[in-house]
């Protein structure tokens, strides 16, 4: 039969006859088994060798390959939204159900094929999440329901235009006192909005950070990103922060004089705080970046490595190597000698000596090294990264070996008032961070940040490609 079919088709082609087949109807579904193949027809009857018309043979299912359900890609429940909701203003939202032990909903807001942002509610998140997209306030509740209402978004008065490091243009508007708004453009196309209403806000685009303060000042840098591994981290100015995760959210706290000053957790896309002079942006996935304005060294926060134990190098001499507040792999060798007294030697990552302090010269102002109690058995070492009134950070010299006490020696001096910064005691006997400057910390003990994300078209996270600024707006609702 197949031989006869081939002969007939070859004969028809020789005769110049076109053979056509009808296409499947649009939207036709594939069954679990095979789909019967349509029969081929000829545009004109075939002609036999003797000139008489011949009937075209039928093409059966035996001649056509079967199409099974295995050939179609499977769509899992995780990939498919629970529902798609059409909203006002040309917006739509795809709602997904996620989480196992703590189920929650997410809603991806889209307009004209562009993803504007994502809302999260339920589970470990707030009972509802609200953000403004394209002039509409969109709300997702813990039941997965999405609503949108048109709102008036005041633009304010344009005060200046800035060009960021990668060429993005930021137009800064003053909306009200302590309320500034930045509209971001790349090659004339909008890529995000950052609004700082009473508190600072931040956006980031593939590792480029833009911070807008509530007084209209800004910070812009690239990189300086630490991983999301909980633990202690040291910034380039010596500030030590601790990253932790609790109930699915990441938080940071300042470590000062060996004590934590209270965690502040991120709620939403990201949060921005200052610790001393350092500006820190914490992402919801636990990655965080730091920038110290005016500081000539900029680098990612470094994991704090425990200092090695003191080593006895002589009968009454002991030495210990500790990290430098400069970071960047710099260290300080602290030597305590009964006869010669204490000595501190600052060394960079290449092993080059950058500064020293000892009993005869207890203060090296060029690099901020200082020794107090140089004539006692318990001296201490201070270091700082800036001059002026910048406080020293103190470390005790390693204790002398037993039997090296000297008669008439004095005790270590009482720590000076310069030890510690930005700490205020409260009536409950706890302490809270009270950062200075344009960025309010909001770091009361155990507090939660109230940020949510307003994402413009093509927004990107730290781990995603740089498609646009992920922007954030502070507000005083949806606390958890």
JSON list of C-alpha atoms in Angstrom, two decimals, residues 128-280:
[
{"chain": "A", "resi": 128, "resn": "UNK", "atom": "CA", "xyz": [-2.12, 42.71, 53.46]},
{"chain": "A", "resi": 129, "resn": "UNK", "atom": "CA", "xyz": [0.40, 44.42, 51.22]},
{"chain": "A", "resi": 130, "resn": "UNK", "atom": "CA", "xyz": [-0.37, 47.69, 49.44]},
{"chain": "A", "resi": 131, "resn": "UNK", "atom": "CA", "xyz": [1.68, 49.63, 46.91]},
{"chain": "A", "resi": 132, "resn": "UNK", "atom": "CA", "xyz": [1.11, 52.27, 44.26]},
{"chain": "A", "resi": 133, "resn": "UNK", "atom": "CA", "xyz": [1.60, 51.25, 40.64]},
{"chain": "A", "resi": 134, "resn": "UNK", "atom": "CA", "xyz": [0.93, 53.57, 37.71]},
{"chain": "A", "resi": 135, "resn": "UNK", "atom": "CA", "xyz": [-1.27, 55.86, 39.77]},
{"chain": "A", "resi": 136, "resn": "UNK", "atom": "CA", "xyz": [-3.28, 53.04, 41.37]},
{"chain": "A", "resi": 137, "resn": "UNK", "atom": "CA", "xyz": [-3.10, 51.69, 44.90]},
{"chain": "A", "resi": 138, "resn": "UNK", "atom": "CA", "xyz": [-2.99, 47.89, 44.57]},
{"chain": "A", "resi": 139, "resn": "UNK", "atom": "CA", "xyz": [-3.71, 45.71, 47.63]},
{"chain": "A", "resi": 140, "resn": "UNK", "atom": "CA", "xyz": [-3.20, 41.95, 48.12]},
{"chain": "A", "resi": 141, "resn": "UNK", "atom": "CA", "xyz": [-4.72, 40.39, 51.25]},
{"chain": "A", "resi": 142, "resn": "UNK", "atom": "CA", "xyz": [-3.95, 37.13, 53.04]},
{"chain": "A", "resi": 143, "resn": "UNK", "atom": "CA", "xyz": [-6.76, 35.36, 51.15]},
{"chain": "A", "resi": 144, "resn": "UNK", "atom": "CA", "xyz": [-5.15, 36.10, 47.79]},
{"chain": "A", "resi": 145, "resn": "UNK", "atom": "CA", "xyz": [-7.65, 38.78, 46.77]},
{"chain": "A", "resi": 146, "resn": "UNK", "atom": "CA", "xyz": [-6.34, 41.77, 44.78]},
{"chain": "A", "resi": 147, "resn": "UNK", "atom": "CA", "xyz": [-7.96, 45.20, 44.42]},
{"chain": "A", "resi": 148, "resn": "UNK", "atom": "CA", "xyz": [-6.85, 48.47, 42.81]},
{"chain": "A", "resi": 149, "resn": "UNK", "atom": "CA", "xyz": [-7.99, 52.05, 43.38]},
{"chain": "A", "resi": 150, "resn": "UNK", "atom": "CA", "xyz": [-6.91, 55.16, 41.51]},
{"chain": "A", "resi": 151, "resn": "UNK", "atom": "CA", "xyz": [-4.92, 57.60, 43.66]},
{"chain": "A", "resi": 152, "resn": "UNK", "atom": "CA", "xyz": [-3.40, 61.02, 43.20]},
{"chain": "A", "resi": 153, "resn": "UNK", "atom": "CA", "xyz": [0.41, 60.80, 43.26]},
{"chain": "A", "resi": 154, "resn": "UNK", "atom": "CA", "xyz": [1.86, 64.26, 43.91]},
{"chain": "A", "resi": 155, "resn": "UNK", "atom": "CA", "xyz": [4.95, 64.91, 41.84]},
{"chain": "A", "resi": 156, "resn": "UNK", "atom": "CA", "xyz": [6.16, 67.96, 43.77]},
{"chain": "A", "resi": 157, "resn": "UNK", "atom": "CA", "xyz": [8.59, 70.66, 42.65]},
{"chain": "A", "resi": 158, "resn": "UNK", "atom": "CA", "xyz": [11.68, 69.69, 40.67]},
{"chain": "A", "resi": 159, "resn": "UNK", "atom": "CA", "xyz": [14.74, 70.76, 42.67]},
{"chain": "A", "resi": 160, "resn": "UNK", "atom": "CA", "xyz": [17.57, 69.18, 40.66]},
{"chain": "A", "resi": 161, "resn": "UNK", "atom": "CA", "xyz": [18.61, 66.47, 38.21]},
{"chain": "A", "resi": 162, "resn": "UNK", "atom": "CA", "xyz": [21.43, 64.01, 38.91]},
{"chain": "A", "resi": 163, "resn": "UNK", "atom": "CA", "xyz": [23.25, 61.52, 36.67]},
{"chain": "A", "resi": 164, "resn": "UNK", "atom": "CA", "xyz": [24.10, 58.29, 38.47]},
{"chain": "A", "resi": 165, "resn": "UNK", "atom": "CA", "xyz": [27.26, 56.25, 38.02]},
{"chain": "A", "resi": 166, "resn": "UNK", "atom": "CA", "xyz": [25.85, 54.08, 35.22]},
{"chain": "A", "resi": 167, "resn": "UNK", "atom": "CA", "xyz": [24.22, 56.97, 33.37]},
{"chain": "A", "resi": 168, "resn": "UNK", "atom": "CA", "xyz": [20.74, 56.69, 34.86]},
{"chain": "A", "resi": 169, "resn": "UNK", "atom": "CA", "xyz": [19.18, 60.13, 35.29]},
{"chain": "A", "resi": 170, "resn": "UNK", "atom": "CA", "xyz": [17.42, 60.92, 38.58]},
{"chain": "A", "resi": 171, "resn": "UNK", "atom": "CA", "xyz": [14.98, 63.83, 38.73]},
{"chain": "A", "resi": 172, "resn": "UNK", "atom": "CA", "xyz": [14.57, 64.89, 42.37]},
{"chain": "A", "resi": 173, "resn": "UNK", "atom": "CA", "xyz": [11.25, 66.49, 43.41]},
{"chain": "A", "resi": 174, "resn": "UNK", "atom": "CA", "xyz": [10.32, 68.05, 46.73]},
{"chain": "A", "resi": 175, "resn": "UNK", "atom": "CA", "xyz": [6.78, 66.95, 47.58]},
{"chain": "A", "resi": 176, "resn": "UNK", "atom": "CA", "xyz": [6.60, 68.30, 51.13]},
{"chain": "A", "resi": 177, "resn": "UNK", "atom": "CA", "xyz": [8.85, 68.92, 54.09]},
{"chain": "A", "resi": 178, "resn": "UNK", "atom": "CA", "xyz": [10.79, 65.68, 54.72]},
{"chain": "A", "resi": 179, "resn": "UNK", "atom": "CA", "xyz": [9.16, 64.13, 51.63]},
{"chain": "A", "resi": 180, "resn": "UNK", "atom": "CA", "xyz": [11.22, 63.85, 48.44]},
{"chain": "A", "resi": 181, "resn": "UNK", "atom": "CA", "xyz": [10.65, 61.84, 45.31]},
{"chain": "A", "resi": 182, "resn": "UNK", "atom": "CA", "xyz": [13.12, 60.68, 42.64]},
{"chain": "A", "resi": 183, "resn": "UNK", "atom": "CA", "xyz": [12.05, 59.59, 39.16]},
{"chain": "A", "resi": 184, "resn": "UNK", "atom": "CA", "xyz": [14.68, 57.50, 37.37]},
{"chain": "A", "resi": 185, "resn": "UNK", "atom": "CA", "xyz": [15.19, 57.41, 33.62]},
{"chain": "A", "resi": 186, "resn": "UNK", "atom": "CA", "xyz": [17.54, 55.53, 31.32]},
{"chain": "A", "resi": 187, "resn": "UNK", "atom": "CA", "xyz": [17.88, 56.81, 27.77]},
{"chain": "A", "resi": 188, "resn": "UNK", "atom": "CA", "xyz": [14.68, 58.75, 28.29]},
{"chain": "A", "resi": 189, "resn": "UNK", "atom": "CA", "xyz": [12.61, 55.76, 29.43]},
{"chain": "A", "resi": 190, "resn": "UNK", "atom": "CA", "xyz": [11.33, 55.56, 33.04]},
{"chain": "A", "resi": 191, "resn": "UNK", "atom": "CA", "xyz": [12.91, 52.75, 35.07]},
{"chain": "A", "resi": 192, "resn": "UNK", "atom": "CA", "xyz": [11.71, 53.46, 38.61]},
{"chain": "A", "resi": 193, "resn": "UNK", "atom": "CA", "xyz": [10.55, 55.80, 41.34]},
{"chain": "A", "resi": 194, "resn": "UNK", "atom": "CA", "xyz": [12.02, 56.18, 44.84]},
{"chain": "A", "resi": 195, "resn": "UNK", "atom": "CA", "xyz": [10.12, 58.16, 47.46]},
{"chain": "A", "resi": 196, "resn": "UNK", "atom": "CA", "xyz": [11.49, 59.08, 50.89]},
{"chain": "A", "resi": 197, "resn": "UNK", "atom": "CA", "xyz": [8.56, 60.19, 53.03]},
{"chain": "A", "resi": 198, "resn": "UNK", "atom": "CA", "xyz": [9.84, 60.91, 56.56]},
{"chain": "A", "resi": 199, "resn": "UNK", "atom": "CA", "xyz": [12.37, 58.11, 56.18]},
{"chain": "A", "resi": 200, "resn": "UNK", "atom": "CA", "xyz": [15.06, 57.25, 53.66]},
{"chain": "A", "resi": 201, "resn": "UNK", "atom": "CA", "xyz": [14.39, 54.88, 50.79]},
{"chain": "A", "resi": 202, "resn": "UNK", "atom": "CA", "xyz": [16.58, 52.89, 48.41]},
{"chain": "A", "resi": 203, "resn": "UNK", "atom": "CA", "xyz": [16.51, 51.34, 44.97]},
{"chain": "A", "resi": 204, "resn": "UNK", "atom": "CA", "xyz": [19.03, 49.11, 43.26]},
{"chain": "A", "resi": 205, "resn": "UNK", "atom": "CA", "xyz": [19.70, 48.02, 39.71]},
{"chain": "A", "resi": 206, "resn": "UNK", "atom": "CA", "xyz": [21.94, 44.98, 39.33]},
{"chain": "A", "resi": 207, "resn": "UNK", "atom": "CA", "xyz": [24.23, 46.07, 42.15]},
{"chain": "A", "resi": 208, "resn": "UNK", "atom": "CA", "xyz": [24.00, 49.83, 41.65]},
{"chain": "A", "resi": 209, "resn": "UNK", "atom": "CA", "xyz": [22.44, 51.43, 44.73]},
{"chain": "A", "resi": 210, "resn": "UNK", "atom": "CA", "xyz": [20.58, 54.73, 44.93]},
{"chain": "A", "resi": 211, "resn": "UNK", "atom": "CA", "xyz": [19.54, 56.07, 48.35]},
{"chain": "A", "resi": 212, "resn": "UNK", "atom": "CA", "xyz": [17.22, 59.05, 48.70]},
{"chain": "A", "resi": 213, "resn": "UNK", "atom": "CA", "xyz": [17.00, 60.69, 52.12]},
{"chain": "A", "resi": 214, "resn": "UNK", "atom": "CA", "xyz": [13.96, 62.53, 53.44]},
{"chain": "A", "resi": 215, "resn": "UNK", "atom": "CA", "xyz": [15.88, 65.82, 53.26]},
{"chain": "A", "resi": 216, "resn": "UNK", "atom": "CA", "xyz": [16.53, 65.34, 49.52]},
{"chain": "A", "resi": 217, "resn": "UNK", "atom": "CA", "xyz": [20.18, 64.30, 49.78]},
{"chain": "A", "resi": 218, "resn": "UNK", "atom": "CA", "xyz": [21.27, 61.16, 47.94]},
{"chain": "A", "resi": 219, "resn": "UNK", "atom": "CA", "xyz": [23.94, 58.44, 47.90]},
{"chain": "A", "resi": 220, "resn": "UNK", "atom": "CA", "xyz": [24.94, 56.38, 44.88]},
{"chain": "A", "resi": 221, "resn": "UNK", "atom": "CA", "xyz": [27.42, 53.51, 44.67]},
{"chain": "A", "resi": 222, "resn": "UNK", "atom": "CA", "xyz": [28.06, 50.22, 42.93]},
{"chain": "A", "resi": 223, "resn": "UNK", "atom": "CA", "xyz": [28.75, 46.92, 44.67]},
{"chain": "A", "resi": 224, "resn": "UNK", "atom": "CA", "xyz": [30.00, 46.59, 48.27]},
{"chain": "A", "resi": 225, "resn": "UNK", "atom": "CA", "xyz": [27.61, 43.64, 48.65]},
{"chain": "A", "resi": 226, "resn": "UNK", "atom": "CA", "xyz": [27.96, 41.03, 51.40]},
{"chain": "A", "resi": 227, "resn": "UNK", "atom": "CA", "xyz": [26.47, 37.51, 51.20]},
{"chain": "A", "resi": 228, "resn": "UNK", "atom": "CA", "xyz": [23.35, 36.53, 53.11]},
{"chain": "A", "resi": 229, "resn": "UNK", "atom": "CA", "xyz": [25.17, 34.25, 55.54]},
{"chain": "A", "resi": 230, "resn": "UNK", "atom": "CA", "xyz": [24.19, 35.12, 59.13]},
{"chain": "A", "resi": 231, "resn": "UNK", "atom": "CA", "xyz": [27.12, 36.25, 61.26]},
{"chain": "A", "resi": 232, "resn": "UNK", "atom": "CA", "xyz": [29.31, 39.20, 62.16]},
{"chain": "A", "resi": 233, "resn": "UNK", "atom": "CA", "xyz": [30.54, 41.63, 59.50]},
{"chain": "A", "resi": 234, "resn": "UNK", "atom": "CA", "xyz": [32.95, 44.56, 59.69]},
{"chain": "A", "resi": 235, "resn": "UNK", "atom": "CA", "xyz": [32.51, 47.63, 57.48]},
{"chain": "A", "resi": 236, "resn": "UNK", "atom": "CA", "xyz": [35.44, 49.61, 56.08]},
{"chain": "A", "resi": 237, "resn": "UNK", "atom": "CA", "xyz": [35.18, 52.19, 58.87]},
{"chain": "A", "resi": 238, "resn": "UNK", "atom": "CA", "xyz": [35.37, 49.49, 61.56]},
{"chain": "A", "resi": 239, "resn": "UNK", "atom": "CA", "xyz": [31.64, 49.32, 62.31]},
{"chain": "A", "resi": 240, "resn": "UNK", "atom": "CA", "xyz": [30.61, 45.76, 63.21]},
{"chain": "A", "resi": 241, "resn": "UNK", "atom": "CA", "xyz": [27.13, 44.53, 62.26]},
{"chain": "A", "resi": 242, "resn": "UNK", "atom": "CA", "xyz": [25.46, 41.20, 62.89]},
{"chain": "A", "resi": 243, "resn": "UNK", "atom": "CA", "xyz": [23.15, 39.61, 60.32]},
{"chain": "A", "resi": 244, "resn": "UNK", "atom": "CA", "xyz": [20.47, 37.21, 61.51]},
{"chain": "A", "resi": 245, "resn": "UNK", "atom": "CA", "xyz": [17.30, 35.57, 60.22]},
{"chain": "A", "resi": 246, "resn": "UNK", "atom": "CA", "xyz": [14.14, 35.21, 62.29]},
{"chain": "A", "resi": 247, "resn": "UNK", "atom": "CA", "xyz": [10.71, 33.97, 61.18]},
{"chain": "A", "resi": 248, "resn": "UNK", "atom": "CA", "xyz": [11.80, 34.06, 57.56]},
{"chain": "A", "resi": 249, "resn": "UNK", "atom": "CA", "xyz": [13.04, 37.66, 57.65]},
{"chain": "A", "resi": 250, "resn": "UNK", "atom": "CA", "xyz": [16.57, 39.04, 57.80]},
{"chain": "A", "resi": 251, "resn": "UNK", "atom": "CA", "xyz": [17.68, 41.73, 60.20]},
{"chain": "A", "resi": 252, "resn": "UNK", "atom": "CA", "xyz": [20.78, 43.67, 61.25]},
{"chain": "A", "resi": 253, "resn": "UNK", "atom": "CA", "xyz": [22.02, 44.95, 64.57]},
{"chain": "A", "resi": 254, "resn": "UNK", "atom": "CA", "xyz": [24.98, 47.09, 65.58]},
{"chain": "A", "resi": 255, "resn": "UNK", "atom": "CA", "xyz": [27.63, 45.40, 67.74]},
{"chain": "A", "resi": 256, "resn": "UNK", "atom": "CA", "xyz": [29.32, 47.87, 70.03]},
{"chain": "A", "resi": 257, "resn": "UNK", "atom": "CA", "xyz": [31.79, 47.01, 72.78]},
{"chain": "A", "resi": 258, "resn": "UNK", "atom": "CA", "xyz": [30.92, 43.37, 72.24]},
{"chain": "A", "resi": 259, "resn": "UNK", "atom": "CA", "xyz": [27.18, 43.87, 72.78]},
{"chain": "A", "resi": 260, "resn": "UNK", "atom": "CA", "xyz": [24.28, 43.86, 70.32]},
{"chain": "A", "resi": 261, "resn": "UNK", "atom": "CA", "xyz": [22.11, 46.99, 70.23]},
{"chain": "A", "resi": 262, "resn": "UNK", "atom": "CA", "xyz": [18.91, 45.41, 68.92]},
{"chain": "A", "resi": 263, "resn": "UNK", "atom": "CA", "xyz": [17.86, 43.96, 65.57]},
{"chain": "A", "resi": 264, "resn": "UNK", "atom": "CA", "xyz": [15.83, 45.75, 62.93]},
{"chain": "A", "resi": 265, "resn": "UNK", "atom": "CA", "xyz": [14.23, 43.46, 60.36]},
{"chain": "A", "resi": 266, "resn": "UNK", "atom": "CA", "xyz": [13.40, 44.16, 56.74]},
{"chain": "A", "resi": 267, "resn": "UNK", "atom": "CA", "xyz": [9.75, 43.90, 55.74]},
{"chain": "A", "resi": 268, "resn": "UNK", "atom": "CA", "xyz": [9.33, 44.20, 52.01]},
{"chain": "A", "resi": 269, "resn": "UNK", "atom": "CA", "xyz": [11.91, 44.46, 49.23]},
{"chain": "A", "resi": 270, "resn": "UNK", "atom": "CA", "xyz": [14.63, 46.27, 51.19]},
{"chain": "A", "resi": 271, "resn": "UNK", "atom": "CA", "xyz": [15.39, 48.66, 54.02]},
{"chain": "A", "resi": 272, "resn": "UNK", "atom": "CA", "xyz": [18.00, 51.38, 54.47]},
{"chain": "A", "resi": 273, "resn": "UNK", "atom": "CA", "xyz": [19.60, 52.55, 57.73]},
{"chain": "A", "resi": 274, "resn": "UNK", "atom": "CA", "xyz": [22.71, 54.33, 58.94]},
{"chain": "A", "resi": 275, "resn": "UNK", "atom": "CA", "xyz": [25.03, 53.05, 61.64]},
{"chain": "A", "resi": 276, "resn": "UNK", "atom": "CA", "xyz": [27.31, 55.91, 62.60]},
{"chain": "A", "resi": 277, "resn": "UNK", "atom": "CA", "xyz": [28.30, 57.30, 59.20]},
{"chain": "A", "resi": 278, "resn": "UNK", "atom": "CA", "xyz": [27.78, 54.07, 57.26]},
{"chain": "A", "resi": 279, "resn": "UNK", "atom": "CA", "xyz": [24.73, 53.79, 54.98]},
{"chain": "A", "resi": 280, "resn": "UNK", "atom": "CA", "xyz": [23.50, 50.19, 54.82]}
]
